[in-house]
Amino acid sequence: MGSAIAARLAEHGCKVLTSLDGRSATTRKRAAASGMVSAGDAEIANADIILSIVPPGEAVALAEHLATLINRSAKKPVIVDCNAVNVETIRTIADVVLSSGAHFVDAAIIGLPPKPGTTGPAFYVSGEAAADVTVLGELGLDLRRIDGPIGAASALKMSYAGINKGLTGLGAAMVLAAVSAGAADALRDELALSAPHIHARLGNALPDMLPKAYRWVAEMREIAGFLGDDHPAALIYEGFARLFEHIAADVEGAGTDAAQLVAFAESCKAKK
Amino acid sequence: MGSAIAARLAEHGCKVLTSLDGRSATTRKRAAASGMVSAGDAEIANADIILSIVPPGEAVALAEHLATLINRSAKKPVIVDCNAVNVETIRTIADVVLSSGAHFVDAAIIGLPPKPGTTGPAFYVSGEAAADVTVLGELGLDLRRIDGPIGAASALKMSYAGINKGLTGLGAAMVLAAVSAGAADALRDELALSAPHIHARLGNALPDMLPKAYRWVAEMREIAGFLGDDHPAALIYEGFARLFEHIAADVEGAGTDAAQLVAFAESCKAKK
């Protein structure tokens, strides 16, 4: 996602810096191809806007690193956290960033990475400083401002993924159970009749999910955290985390469940 | 559901018996209005086909009661269990029924109760004896035979409900969480844009669910049991059971969550 966003910005005339210290030759090559320029920490801290796009588990550490740099610097940039973290985590990150004197925007990227010929993904921003990054909309991003505090964009990301990826999880769990009870064909036919949009959706979503299942484990736990440990629905997302863990292990191993899900999805498409 | 199915059968010339021992005047009135005839146990045991349509928790006890009656009788009817019970429960019920010499059909009713002018709900049957109840298709039911053993129809019911009611549960959990983080409007708009069918579905499904939430608690636990305690996804459905328990208590009590769900659903419809 990060390099595709960089490429979109660079195409629109934006100078995009990135830190490549200690990164592999492949990463350096990809960064260059995306129009990114290698820069040192001091130069990055001097940028106008800094986008944080990293795996969710690294978001807090990156914010702390940036805050340390900015603390020492006269320039106070706007830091935009675009990561799939829950509302509590984004507030922690906001505190870290604001304490350095930098400005902070909560952002949520919804949709697939930018590709030539598309305008997406949607790039939602919330918090008071969201007004300071409107230039991103002129630089090719599909910028959408949420009239809400820091946390609103992350809550949108969590709740949208909770419905969208959750539905794929429900489909995977129920298709596998139906297969083992000899009811998969009947399930497919009944969905086609009385829930055609879910039928069509599963035809694509189940195979698309398989290679991503390992990444969705942490994302489901973020959603459980978003709800809070005491919330009755938090258990639903812990269940999804375990289901995707199970599926990811199957994809890496015997592939039995993966093959059943692909077969079901293909028969959905054939029945369309 | 029971009285509506009875009315559909009676309209098609079927004589429908029911046991009204110890039932209220209201129940007797409703039974008569649905074309049902009050009958004693011996007469019921002498019927050609017996449909069991009761709350899931009463399904095993009814099967045992019927088996006791049929054991003593020369006539061996076909018992059709139409209840939303899991595959293990349906196999227990089948064992009880078959030990009395009666025949057994696993059935699953999917859709709303019969109404004049509709052909539904779908009435799925599985198991060898399914061939012995084809007459139900001539008596106005939308009979659909699954080419599978006892358990296949129940598995279809469980897996269909697990996707369909599960999606409503995901929507309820995520809408409530989005509301409390100030992201509900953004969630509604993003769903309308990138998942319009889910958007439209939640507009109806959320308010429709509220008065049924208390019944869905047991149904979600049946689905968890269908998956088996050790299955990673069983936790998802235990989570749904707790969520619907929470919502049912809110509906009976303060109604805060219910009001938020209704407001979200109405704003979905207004945005259509």
Coordinates of C-alpha atoms in Angstrom, one line a residue:
Chain A
M1 CA 0.0 0.0 0.0
G2 CA 2.8 2.5 1.0
S3 CA 4.7 2.3 -2.3
A4 CA 1.4 2.5 -4.4
I5 CA 0.3 5.6 -2.4
A6 CA 3.8 7.1 -3.0
A7 CA 3.6 6.5 -6.7
R8 CA 0.2 8.2 -6.9
L9 CA 1.6 11.2 -5.1
A10 CA 4.8 11.4 -7.1
E11 CA 2.8 11.2 -10.4
H12 CA 1.0 14.4 -9.2
G13 CA 4.3 16.2 -8.7
C14 CA 4.8 15.6 -5.0
K15 CA 8.3 14.9 -3.6
V16 CA 8.0 11.7 -1.6
L17 CA 10.8 10.9 0.8
T18 CA 11.3 7.6 2.5
S19 CA 13.8 6.1 5.0
L20 CA 15.8 3.2 3.4
D21 CA 18.5 2.8 6.1
G22 CA 19.3 -0.9 6.3
R23 CA 16.7 -1.9 3.8
S24 CA 17.4 -4.6 1.1
A25 CA 18.3 -3.9 -2.6
T26 CA 14.8 -5.1 -3.6
T27 CA 13.1 -2.6 -1.3
R28 CA 15.4 0.2 -2.6
K29 CA 14.5 -0.8 -6.2
R30 CA 10.8 -0.8 -5.5
A31 CA 11.0 2.6 -3.7
A32 CA 12.8 4.1 -6.7
A33 CA 10.3 2.6 -9.1
S34 CA 7.5 4.3 -7.0
G35 CA 9.1 7.7 -7.4
M36 CA 10.4 7.8 -3.7
V37 CA 13.6 9.5 -2.8
S38 CA 15.9 8.0 -0.1
A39 CA 16.3 10.5 2.8
G40 CA 17.9 10.6 6.2
D41 CA 15.9 11.1 9.5
A42 CA 16.6 14.8 9.7
E43 CA 15.3 15.4 6.2
I44 CA 12.2 13.4 6.8
A45 CA 11.5 15.3 10.0
N46 CA 11.6 18.5 7.9
A47 CA 8.9 17.4 5.5
D48 CA 5.5 19.2 5.5
I49 CA 3.4 16.0 5.9
I50 CA 4.5 12.6 7.1
L51 CA 2.4 9.6 6.3
S52 CA 2.8 6.5 8.5
I53 CA 1.9 3.4 6.6
V54 CA 3.4 0.3 8.3
P55 CA 2.1 -3.1 9.7
P56 CA -0.3 -2.2 12.6
G57 CA 2.1 -3.7 15.2
E58 CA 4.8 -1.1 14.2
A59 CA 2.6 2.0 14.3
V60 CA 3.4 3.1 17.9
A61 CA 7.1 2.6 17.6
L62 CA 7.3 4.6 14.4
A63 CA 5.3 7.4 16.0
E64 CA 7.8 7.4 19.0
H65 CA 10.7 7.5 16.6
L66 CA 9.2 10.5 14.7
A67 CA 8.3 12.3 17.9
T68 CA 11.9 12.1 19.1
L69 CA 13.2 13.6 15.8
I70 CA 10.6 16.4 15.7
N71 CA 11.1 17.3 19.4
R72 CA 14.6 18.5 18.5
S73 CA 13.6 20.3 15.3
A74 CA 12.1 23.7 14.8
K75 CA 9.8 22.5 11.9
K76 CA 6.6 20.9 13.1
P77 CA 5.1 18.8 10.4
V78 CA 1.6 17.1 10.2
I79 CA 1.9 13.4 11.0
V80 CA -0.9 11.3 9.4
D81 CA -1.3 7.8 10.8
C82 CA -2.9 5.6 8.1
N83 CA -2.6 2.3 9.9
A84 CA -5.3 -0.2 10.7
V85 CA -5.1 0.2 14.5
N86 CA -7.9 0.6 16.9
V87 CA -9.2 3.8 18.5
E88 CA -7.3 3.3 21.8
T89 CA -4.1 2.8 19.9
I90 CA -4.6 5.8 17.7
R91 CA -5.2 8.0 20.8
T92 CA -1.9 6.7 22.3
I93 CA -0.2 7.5 19.0
A94 CA -1.8 11.0 18.9
D95 CA -0.5 11.7 22.5
V96 CA 3.0 10.7 21.5
V97 CA 3.0 12.9 18.3
L98 CA 1.3 15.9 19.9
S99 CA 3.9 15.9 22.7
S100 CA 6.6 16.6 20.1
G101 CA 4.8 19.7 18.9
A102 CA 3.8 18.1 15.6
H103 CA 0.2 18.1 14.3
F104 CA -1.7 14.9 14.1
V105 CA -4.3 13.5 11.7
D106 CA -6.1 10.1 12.1
A107 CA -6.5 8.5 8.7
A108 CA -8.0 5.3 7.3
I109 CA -7.4 3.8 3.8
I110 CA -10.3 1.8 2.6
G111 CA -10.0 -0.2 -0.6
L112 CA -7.2 -1.7 -2.7
P113 CA -3.9 0.1 -3.3
P114 CA -4.0 2.8 -6.0
K115 CA -3.6 1.5 -9.5
P116 CA -3.4 3.4 -12.8
G117 CA -6.9 4.2 -14.1
T118 CA -8.6 4.1 -10.7
T119 CA -9.3 7.0 -8.2
G120 CA -9.4 4.8 -5.1
P121 CA -8.7 3.8 -2.4
A122 CA -10.7 6.2 -0.2
F123 CA -8.4 8.1 2.1
Y124 CA -10.5 9.2 5.2
V125 CA -9.1 11.8 7.6
S126 CA -10.4 13.0 11.0
G127 CA -9.3 15.3 13.8
E128 CA -8.8 19.1 13.9
A129 CA -5.6 19.0 11.8
A130 CA -7.4 17.2 9.0
A131 CA -7.9 20.7 7.5
D132 CA -4.1 21.0 7.2
V133 CA -3.8 18.0 4.7
T134 CA -6.3 19.0 2.1
V135 CA -3.3 19.3 -0.3
L136 CA -3.3 15.5 -0.4
G137 CA -6.6 15.7 -2.3
E138 CA -4.9 17.8 -5.0
L139 CA -2.0 15.3 -5.1
G140 CA -4.2 12.4 -6.4
L141 CA -5.6 10.9 -3.2
D142 CA -9.3 10.4 -2.9
L143 CA -9.4 12.5 0.3
R144 CA -12.6 12.4 2.4
R145 CA -12.8 14.4 5.6
I146 CA -14.9 13.0 8.5
D147 CA -16.4 15.6 10.7
G148 CA -15.2 13.9 13.9
P149 CA -12.3 13.7 16.4
I150 CA -9.1 11.8 16.3
G151 CA -10.3 8.2 16.4
A152 CA -13.2 8.6 14.0
A153 CA -11.2 7.6 10.9
S154 CA -9.8 4.6 12.7
A155 CA -13.2 3.6 14.0
L156 CA -14.5 3.8 10.4
K157 CA -11.7 1.5 9.3
M158 CA -12.3 -1.0 12.1
S159 CA -16.1 -1.0 11.7
Y160 CA -16.0 -1.3 7.9
A161 CA -13.4 -4.2 8.1
G162 CA -15.5 -5.8 10.9
I163 CA -18.5 -6.1 8.6
N164 CA -16.6 -6.7 5.3
K165 CA -13.9 -9.1 6.3
G166 CA -16.2 -10.5 9.0
L167 CA -18.7 -11.5 6.3
T168 CA -15.9 -13.4 4.5
G169 CA -15.1 -15.1 7.8
L170 CA -18.7 -16.2 8.3
G171 CA -18.8 -17.5 4.8
A172 CA -15.6 -19.5 5.2
A173 CA -16.7 -21.0 8.6
M174 CA -20.2 -22.0 7.3
V175 CA -19.1 -23.3 3.9
L176 CA -16.5 -25.6 5.6
A177 CA -19.1 -26.8 8.1
A178 CA -21.7 -27.3 5.3
V179 CA -19.2 -29.3 3.2
S180 CA -18.5 -31.7 6.0
A181 CA -22.2 -32.3 6.6
G182 CA -23.0 -32.8 2.9
A183 CA -25.0 -29.6 2.6
A184 CA -22.7 -27.3 0.5
D185 CA -24.6 -27.6 -2.7
A186 CA -27.9 -26.8 -1.0
L187 CA -26.3 -23.9 0.8
R188 CA -24.9 -22.5 -2.5
D189 CA -28.3 -22.9 -4.2
E190 CA -30.3 -21.3 -1.3
L191 CA -27.9 -18.4 -1.2
A192 CA -28.2 -17.9 -5.0
L193 CA -32.0 -17.8 -4.6
S194 CA -32.6 -15.8 -1.5
A195 CA -29.3 -13.9 -0.9
P196 CA -27.8 -13.5 -4.4
H197 CA -25.5 -10.6 -3.4
I198 CA -23.9 -12.7 -0.7
H199 CA -23.6 -15.6 -3.1
A200 CA -21.8 -13.5 -5.7
R201 CA -19.6 -11.9 -3.0
L202 CA -18.4 -15.2 -1.6
G203 CA -17.5 -16.4 -5.1
N204 CA -14.8 -13.8 -5.1
A205 CA -14.1 -13.1 -1.4
L206 CA -13.3 -16.7 -0.3
P207 CA -10.4 -17.3 -2.7
D208 CA -9.2 -13.6 -2.4
M209 CA -9.0 -14.1 1.4
L210 CA -6.8 -17.2 1.4
P211 CA -3.4 -15.6 0.8
K212 CA -4.3 -12.7 3.2
A213 CA -5.7 -14.9 6.1
Y214 CA -2.4 -14.6 8.0
R215 CA -2.6 -10.8 7.9
W216 CA -6.2 -10.7 9.0
V217 CA -5.5 -12.5 12.3
A218 CA -3.9 -9.3 13.8
E219 CA -6.6 -7.1 12.2
M220 CA -9.4 -9.1 13.8
R221 CA -7.7 -8.7 17.2
E222 CA -7.5 -5.0 16.6
I223 CA -11.2 -5.0 16.0
A224 CA -11.8 -7.0 19.2
G225 CA -9.6 -4.3 21.0
F226 CA -11.7 -1.6 19.3
L227 CA -14.8 -3.0 20.9
G228 CA -13.1 -3.4 24.3
D229 CA -12.4 -6.6 26.2
D230 CA -15.7 -6.4 28.1
H231 CA -17.9 -5.9 25.1
P232 CA -19.9 -9.0 24.3
A233 CA -19.1 -8.8 20.6
A234 CA -15.3 -8.8 21.2
L235 CA -15.5 -12.6 21.4
I236 CA -16.8 -12.6 17.8
Y237 CA -13.6 -11.1 16.6
E238 CA -11.3 -13.2 18.7
G239 CA -13.2 -16.1 17.1
F240 CA -12.4 -14.7 13.6
A241 CA -8.8 -14.3 14.6
R242 CA -8.6 -18.0 15.5
L243 CA -10.5 -19.0 12.3
F244 CA -8.1 -17.0 10.1
E245 CA -5.1 -18.5 12.0
H246 CA -6.5 -21.9 11.3
I247 CA -7.0 -21.1 7.6
A248 CA -3.6 -19.5 7.3
A249 CA -2.0 -22.7 8.7
D250 CA -4.1 -24.8 6.3
V251 CA -2.9 -22.7 3.4
E252 CA 0.7 -23.2 4.4
G253 CA 0.1 -26.9 5.1
A254 CA -2.3 -29.5 3.8
G255 CA -4.5 -27.1 2.0
T256 CA -7.7 -29.2 2.6
D257 CA -9.9 -26.4 3.8
A258 CA -8.5 -24.0 1.2
A259 CA -9.3 -26.4 -1.6
Q260 CA -12.9 -26.8 -0.3
L261 CA -13.4 -23.0 -0.2
V262 CA -12.0 -22.6 -3.7
A263 CA -14.2 -25.4 -5.0
F264 CA -17.3 -23.7 -3.4
A265 CA -16.4 -20.3 -4.8
E266 CA -15.9 -21.8 -8.3
S267 CA -19.3 -23.5 -8.1
C268 CA -20.8 -20.1 -7.1
K269 CA -19.3 -18.5 -10.2
A270 CA -20.4 -21.4 -12.4
K271 CA -24.0 -21.0 -11.1
K272 CA -24.2 -17.3 -11.7
Chain B
M1 CA -44.4 -20.8 11.9
G2 CA -46.3 -24.0 12.9
S3 CA -49.8 -22.5 12.5
A4 CA -48.9 -20.8 9.2
I5 CA -47.6 -24.1 7.8
A6 CA -50.8 -25.8 9.0
A7 CA -52.9 -23.2 7.3
R8 CA -51.1 -23.7 4.0
L9 CA -51.6 -27.5 4.2
A10 CA -55.2 -27.2 5.2
E11 CA -55.9 -24.8 2.3
H12 CA -54.6 -27.6 0.0
G13 CA -57.1 -30.1 1.4
C14 CA -54.9 -31.7 4.1
K15 CA -56.3 -32.8 7.4
V16 CA -54.0 -31.2 10.0
L17 CA -54.2 -32.5 13.6
T18 CA -52.6 -30.9 16.6
S19 CA -52.4 -31.6 20.3
L20 CA -54.1 -28.9 22.4
D21 CA -54.2 -30.6 25.8
G22 CA -53.7 -28.0 28.5
R23 CA -53.3 -25.1 26.0
S24 CA -54.9 -21.7 26.4
A25 CA -58.1 -20.4 24.8
T26 CA -56.0 -18.1 22.6
T27 CA -53.9 -21.0 21.3
R28 CA -57.0 -23.0 20.6
K29 CA -58.6 -20.1 18.7
R30 CA -55.4 -19.7 16.6
A31 CA -55.3 -23.4 15.9
A32 CA -58.9 -23.4 14.7
A33 CA -58.3 -20.3 12.6
S34 CA -55.3 -22.1 10.9
G35 CA -57.6 -25.0 10.0
M36 CA -56.1 -27.4 12.6
V37 CA -58.2 -30.1 14.3
S38 CA -57.7 -30.9 18.0
A39 CA -56.7 -34.5 18.5
G40 CA -55.6 -36.9 21.2
D41 CA -52.1 -38.5 21.3
A42 CA -53.4 -41.9 19.9
E43 CA -55.0 -40.1 16.9
I44 CA -51.8 -38.1 16.2
A45 CA -49.7 -41.2 16.4
N46 CA -51.9 -42.7 13.7
A47 CA -51.3 -39.9 11.2
D48 CA -49.3 -40.5 8.0
I49 CA -46.8 -37.7 8.5
I50 CA -46.0 -35.9 11.7
L51 CA -44.2 -32.5 11.5
S52 CA -42.3 -31.4 14.6
I53 CA -42.2 -27.6 14.7
V54 CA -41.4 -26.4 18.3
P55 CA -38.8 -24.1 20.0
P56 CA -35.4 -25.9 19.4
G57 CA -35.0 -26.7 23.2
E58 CA -38.2 -28.8 23.0
A59 CA -37.3 -30.9 19.9
V60 CA -35.7 -33.9 21.7
A61 CA -38.5 -34.1 24.3
L62 CA -41.2 -34.1 21.6
A63 CA -39.4 -36.8 19.7
E64 CA -39.2 -39.0 22.8
H65 CA -42.9 -38.4 23.5
L66 CA -43.8 -39.4 19.9
A67 CA -41.5 -42.4 20.0
T68 CA -43.2 -43.7 23.1
L69 CA -46.7 -43.4 21.5
I70 CA -45.5 -45.0 18.2
N71 CA -43.7 -47.9 20.0
R72 CA -47.1 -49.1 21.2
S73 CA -48.9 -48.6 17.8
A74 CA -49.0 -50.7 14.7
K75 CA -49.0 -47.7 12.4
K76 CA -45.5 -46.4 11.7
P77 CA -45.7 -42.7 10.5
V78 CA -43.0 -40.5 9.0
I79 CA -41.7 -38.0 11.6
V80 CA -40.3 -34.8 10.0
D81 CA -38.2 -32.7 12.4
C82 CA -38.3 -29.1 11.1
N83 CA -36.6 -27.5 14.0
A84 CA -33.5 -25.3 14.0
V85 CA -31.3 -27.8 15.8
N86 CA -27.7 -28.7 15.1
V87 CA -26.5 -31.9 13.3
E88 CA -25.6 -33.7 16.5
T89 CA -29.0 -33.0 18.0
I90 CA -30.8 -34.1 14.8
R91 CA -28.9 -37.4 14.9
T92 CA -30.0 -38.0 18.5
I93 CA -33.6 -37.2 17.5
A94 CA -33.3 -39.6 14.5
D95 CA -32.1 -42.4 16.8
V96 CA -35.0 -41.9 19.2
V97 CA -37.6 -41.9 16.4
L98 CA -36.1 -44.8 14.4
S99 CA -36.0 -47.0 17.6
S100 CA -39.8 -46.7 17.7
G101 CA -40.1 -48.1 14.2
A102 CA -41.2 -44.8 12.7
H103 CA -39.5 -43.3 9.7
F104 CA -37.5 -40.1 10.0
V105 CA -36.9 -37.1 7.8
D106 CA -34.5 -34.2 8.6
A107 CA -36.1 -30.9 7.5
A108 CA -35.1 -27.2 7.5
I109 CA -37.5 -24.4 6.9
I110 CA -35.8 -21.3 5.4
G111 CA -37.6 -18.1 5.0
L112 CA -40.6 -16.3 6.6
P113 CA -43.8 -18.2 7.5
P114 CA -46.2 -18.9 4.6
K115 CA -48.4 -16.0 3.7
P116 CA -51.2 -15.8 1.1
G117 CA -49.8 -14.9 -2.3
T118 CA -46.3 -16.3 -1.6
T119 CA -44.9 -19.8 -2.3
G120 CA -42.2 -19.8 0.4
P121 CA -40.7 -20.6 2.8
A122 CA -38.4 -23.2 1.3
F123 CA -38.9 -26.6 3.0
Y124 CA -35.7 -28.7 2.6
V125 CA -35.7 -32.4 3.4
S126 CA -32.9 -34.9 3.7
G127 CA -32.4 -38.6 4.6
E128 CA -33.6 -41.8 2.9
A129 CA -37.2 -41.3 4.0
A130 CA -37.4 -37.9 2.3
A131 CA -38.9 -39.8 -0.7
D132 CA -41.9 -40.7 1.6
V133 CA -43.0 -37.1 2.1
T134 CA -43.2 -35.8 -1.5
V135 CA -46.9 -35.4 -0.9
L136 CA -46.0 -32.3 1.1
G137 CA -45.0 -30.7 -2.2
E138 CA -48.5 -31.3 -3.6
L139 CA -50.0 -29.9 -0.4
G140 CA -48.6 -26.4 -1.0
L141 CA -45.2 -26.6 0.6
D142 CA -42.1 -25.5 -1.4
L143 CA -40.5 -28.9 -0.9
R144 CA -36.8 -29.2 -1.9
R145 CA -35.0 -32.5 -1.5
I146 CA -31.4 -32.5 -0.6
D147 CA -29.5 -35.5 -1.9
G148 CA -27.8 -36.1 1.5
P149 CA -28.2 -38.0 4.8
I150 CA -30.0 -37.1 7.9
G151 CA -28.2 -34.0 9.1
A152 CA -27.8 -32.4 5.7
A153 CA -31.0 -30.3 6.0
S154 CA -30.1 -29.2 9.5
A155 CA -26.6 -28.4 8.4
L156 CA -28.1 -26.2 5.6
K157 CA -30.3 -24.4 8.1
M158 CA -27.4 -23.8 10.5
S159 CA -25.0 -22.7 7.8
Y160 CA -27.5 -20.4 6.1
A161 CA -28.5 -18.8 9.4
G162 CA -24.8 -18.6 10.4
I163 CA -24.2 -16.4 7.3
N164 CA -27.5 -14.5 7.2
K165 CA -28.1 -13.8 10.9
G166 CA -24.4 -13.5 11.5
L167 CA -24.2 -10.7 9.0
T168 CA -26.9 -8.8 10.9
G169 CA -24.9 -9.4 14.1
L170 CA -21.7 -8.0 12.5
G171 CA -23.7 -5.0 11.4
A172 CA -25.2 -4.4 14.8
A173 CA -21.9 -4.7 16.6
M174 CA -20.0 -2.5 14.2
V175 CA -22.7 0.2 13.9
L176 CA -22.9 0.6 17.7
A177 CA -19.1 0.8 17.9
A178 CA -19.0 3.3 15.0
V179 CA -21.7 5.4 16.7
S180 CA -19.8 5.7 19.9
A181 CA -16.6 6.7 18.1
G182 CA -18.4 9.4 15.9
A183 CA -17.9 7.4 12.7
A184 CA -21.5 6.1 12.0
D185 CA -22.2 8.6 9.1
A186 CA -18.9 7.8 7.4
L187 CA -19.6 4.1 7.8
R188 CA -23.0 4.4 6.3
D189 CA -21.6 6.5 3.3
E190 CA -18.7 4.1 2.7
L191 CA -21.0 1.1 2.8
A192 CA -23.4 2.9 0.4
L193 CA -20.5 3.4 -2.0
S194 CA -18.4 0.3 -1.9
A195 CA -20.9 -2.3 -0.4
P196 CA -24.3 -1.1 -1.5
H197 CA -26.0 -4.5 -1.0
I198 CA -24.8 -4.7 2.6
H199 CA -25.9 -1.1 3.1
A200 CA -29.4 -1.9 1.8
R201 CA -29.6 -5.1 3.7
L202 CA -28.7 -3.5 7.1
G203 CA -31.4 -0.9 6.5
N204 CA -34.0 -3.6 6.9
A205 CA -32.2 -6.3 8.9
L206 CA -31.2 -4.2 11.9
P207 CA -34.7 -3.1 12.9
D208 CA -36.2 -6.5 12.0
M209 CA -33.7 -8.2 14.3
L210 CA -34.5 -6.2 17.4
P211 CA -37.7 -8.1 18.5
K212 CA -36.2 -11.4 17.6
A213 CA -32.8 -10.9 19.3
Y214 CA -33.9 -12.9 22.4
R215 CA -34.7 -16.0 20.1
W216 CA -31.5 -15.7 18.2
V217 CA -29.4 -16.3 21.4
A218 CA -30.3 -20.0 21.5
E219 CA -30.0 -20.2 17.7
M220 CA -26.4 -18.9 17.8
R221 CA -25.5 -21.4 20.4
E222 CA -27.0 -24.2 18.2
I223 CA -24.6 -23.0 15.4
A224 CA -21.7 -23.0 17.8
G225 CA -22.6 -26.6 18.7
F226 CA -23.0 -27.4 15.0
L227 CA -19.3 -26.4 14.5
G228 CA -18.2 -28.3 17.6
D229 CA -16.7 -26.9 20.8
D230 CA -13.1 -27.4 19.5
H231 CA -13.7 -25.6 16.3
P232 CA -12.0 -22.1 16.2
A233 CA -15.1 -20.5 14.7
A234 CA -17.4 -21.8 17.5
L235 CA -16.2 -18.8 19.5
I236 CA -17.7 -16.5 16.8
Y237 CA -21.2 -17.8 17.4
E238 CA -20.8 -17.8 21.2
G239 CA -19.9 -14.1 20.7
F240 CA -23.1 -13.6 18.6
A241 CA -25.1 -15.3 21.4
R242 CA -23.8 -12.8 23.9
L243 CA -24.3 -9.9 21.6
F244 CA -28.0 -10.8 21.0
E245 CA -28.4 -11.4 24.7
H246 CA -27.1 -7.9 25.3
I247 CA -29.4 -6.4 22.6
A248 CA -32.4 -8.3 23.8
A249 CA -31.8 -6.9 27.3
D250 CA -31.5 -3.4 25.9
V251 CA -34.7 -3.8 23.9
E252 CA -36.5 -4.8 27.2
G253 CA -34.7 -2.1 29.1
A254 CA -33.3 1.3 28.3
G255 CA -33.5 0.9 24.5
T256 CA -30.4 3.0 23.9
D257 CA -28.6 0.6 21.6
A258 CA -31.9 -0.3 19.8
A259 CA -32.6 3.4 19.1
Q260 CA -29.1 3.9 17.7
L261 CA -29.6 0.8 15.4
V262 CA -33.0 2.1 14.2
A263 CA -31.6 5.6 13.6
F264 CA -28.7 4.1 11.5
A265 CA -31.1 1.9 9.5
E266 CA -33.4 4.8 8.8
S267 CA -30.5 6.9 7.6
C268 CA -29.5 4.0 5.3
K269 CA -33.0 4.0 3.8
A270 CA -33.0 7.8 3.4
K271 CA -29.7 7.7 1.6
K272 CA -30.8 4.9 -0.9

